[in-house]
XYZ file of C-alpha atoms in Angstrom:
150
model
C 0.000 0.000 0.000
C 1.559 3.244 -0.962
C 0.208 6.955 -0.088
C 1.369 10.761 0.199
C 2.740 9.910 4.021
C 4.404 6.322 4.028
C 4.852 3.185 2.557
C 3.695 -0.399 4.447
C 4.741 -3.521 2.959
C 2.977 -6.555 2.359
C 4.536 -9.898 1.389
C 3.532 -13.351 1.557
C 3.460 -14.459 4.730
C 2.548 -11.557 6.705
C -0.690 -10.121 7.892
C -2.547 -7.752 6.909
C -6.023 -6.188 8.234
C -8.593 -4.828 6.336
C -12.170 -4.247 5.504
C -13.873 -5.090 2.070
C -16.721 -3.573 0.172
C -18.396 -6.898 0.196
C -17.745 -7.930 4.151
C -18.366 -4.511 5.270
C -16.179 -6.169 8.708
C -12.730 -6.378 9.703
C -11.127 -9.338 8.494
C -7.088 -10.314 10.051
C -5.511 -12.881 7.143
C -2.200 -14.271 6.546
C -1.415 -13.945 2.832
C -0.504 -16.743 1.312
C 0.294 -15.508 -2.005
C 0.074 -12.702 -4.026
C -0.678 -12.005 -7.636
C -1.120 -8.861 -10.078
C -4.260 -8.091 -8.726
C -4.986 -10.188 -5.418
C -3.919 -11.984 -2.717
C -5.040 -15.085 -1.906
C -5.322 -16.907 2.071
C -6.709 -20.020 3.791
C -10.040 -18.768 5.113
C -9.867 -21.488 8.201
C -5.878 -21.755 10.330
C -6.236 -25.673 10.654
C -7.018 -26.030 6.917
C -4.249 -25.622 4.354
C -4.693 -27.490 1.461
C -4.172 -25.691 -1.794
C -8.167 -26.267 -2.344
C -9.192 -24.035 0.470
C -7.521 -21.212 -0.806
C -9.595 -18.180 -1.256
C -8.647 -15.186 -2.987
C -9.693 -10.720 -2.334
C -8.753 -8.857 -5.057
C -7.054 -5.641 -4.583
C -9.956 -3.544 -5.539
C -12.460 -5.068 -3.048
C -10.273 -3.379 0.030
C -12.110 -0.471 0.949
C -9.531 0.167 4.410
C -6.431 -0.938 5.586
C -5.832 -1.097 9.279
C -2.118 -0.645 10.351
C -0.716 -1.142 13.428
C -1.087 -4.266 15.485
C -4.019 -6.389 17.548
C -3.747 -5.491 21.175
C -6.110 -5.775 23.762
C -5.508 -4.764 27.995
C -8.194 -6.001 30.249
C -10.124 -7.299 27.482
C -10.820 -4.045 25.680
C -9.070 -3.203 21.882
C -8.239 -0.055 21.339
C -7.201 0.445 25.011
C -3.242 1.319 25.965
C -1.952 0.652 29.703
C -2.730 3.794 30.249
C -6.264 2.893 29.704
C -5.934 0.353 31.626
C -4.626 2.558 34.551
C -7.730 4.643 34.032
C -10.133 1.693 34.340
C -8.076 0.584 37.426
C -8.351 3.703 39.095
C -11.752 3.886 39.009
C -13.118 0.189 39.532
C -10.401 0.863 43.097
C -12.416 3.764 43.873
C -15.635 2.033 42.973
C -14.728 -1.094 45.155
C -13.545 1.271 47.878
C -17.286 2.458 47.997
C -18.831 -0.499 48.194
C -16.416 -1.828 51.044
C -17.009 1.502 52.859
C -20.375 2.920 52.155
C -19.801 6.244 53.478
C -17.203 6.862 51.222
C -18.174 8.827 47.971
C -17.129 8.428 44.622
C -14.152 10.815 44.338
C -15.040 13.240 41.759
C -10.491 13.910 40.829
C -10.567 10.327 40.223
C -13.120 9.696 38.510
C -11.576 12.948 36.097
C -8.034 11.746 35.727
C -9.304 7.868 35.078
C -11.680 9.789 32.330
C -8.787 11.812 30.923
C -6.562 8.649 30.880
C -8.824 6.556 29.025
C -9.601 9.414 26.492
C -5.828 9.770 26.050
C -5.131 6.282 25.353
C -7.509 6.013 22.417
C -6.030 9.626 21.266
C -2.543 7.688 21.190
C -3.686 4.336 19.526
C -5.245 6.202 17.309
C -2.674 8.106 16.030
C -0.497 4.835 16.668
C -2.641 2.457 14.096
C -4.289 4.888 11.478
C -6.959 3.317 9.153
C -6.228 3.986 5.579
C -9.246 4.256 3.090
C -8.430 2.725 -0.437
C -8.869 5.804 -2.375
C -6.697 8.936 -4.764
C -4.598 9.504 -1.576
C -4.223 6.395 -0.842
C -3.466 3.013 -3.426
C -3.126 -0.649 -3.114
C 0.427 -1.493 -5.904
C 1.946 -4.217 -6.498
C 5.546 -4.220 -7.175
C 7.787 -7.054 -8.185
C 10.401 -7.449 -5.742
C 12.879 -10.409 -5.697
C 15.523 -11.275 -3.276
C 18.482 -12.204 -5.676
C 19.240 -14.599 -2.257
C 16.249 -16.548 -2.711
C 16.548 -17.552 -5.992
C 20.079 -19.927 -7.260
């Protein structure tokens, strides 16, 4: 995928994840191989004969997500620092139930707010989402590793 800001690289065998005009979901596939215009990928991890092979063509990809797949306390999209966030405020939740005249401190409850909000800010800007379009183009180029080959 090439645009005006950088350059990611695809090759066979790594992942890539994306969402297609047809799935209208997020799909996470291994390529398998690639050809002029498509890639192709076993649709199932514990099936890999050459018959299960499926195949997206390069103009079906309506995004491509970069960055990787992380999840912290069972929520994507959330950093440690979101993770703080939630901690700090499930603490001062639990600390209300175990002592009832306690109240919900309104500071936490603010700085656990701002640290969740900053931690999407930052995995935002840390995985963009690049829409298939002028500014931004699926190409294939030919690239061989003299190495590879005898």
């Amino acid at each position: 995928m090439t645009g005006k800001t950088r350059n990611i690289h695809f090759h066979e065998g790594s992942y890539i994840t994306f969402k297609s005009f047809s799935t209208k979901k997020k799909q996470h596939l291994k390529i398998i191989e690639l050809t002029d215009s498509s890639f192709l990928y076993f649709p199932y991890e514990n099936q890999h004969s050459i018959f299960d092979l499926q195949e997206v063509k390069f103009k079906d990809i309506k995004k491509i997500y970069a960055g990787g797949k992380k999840e912290v306390l069972g929520m994507k999209g959330v950093s440690a620092l979101g993770g703080a966030g939630v901690f700090l405020i499930a603490f001062d939740v639990l600390n209300q139930i175990s002592k009832p005249s306690v109240k919900i401190n309104s500071t936490i409850a603010i700085i656990s707010a701002s640290l969740i909000g900053v931690s999407y800010i930052i995995n935002t800007l840390q995985h963009p989402v690049y829409r298939i379009n002028n500014k931004h183009s699926l190409k294939l180029y030919h690239i061989e590793n003299p190495k590879l080959h005898p």
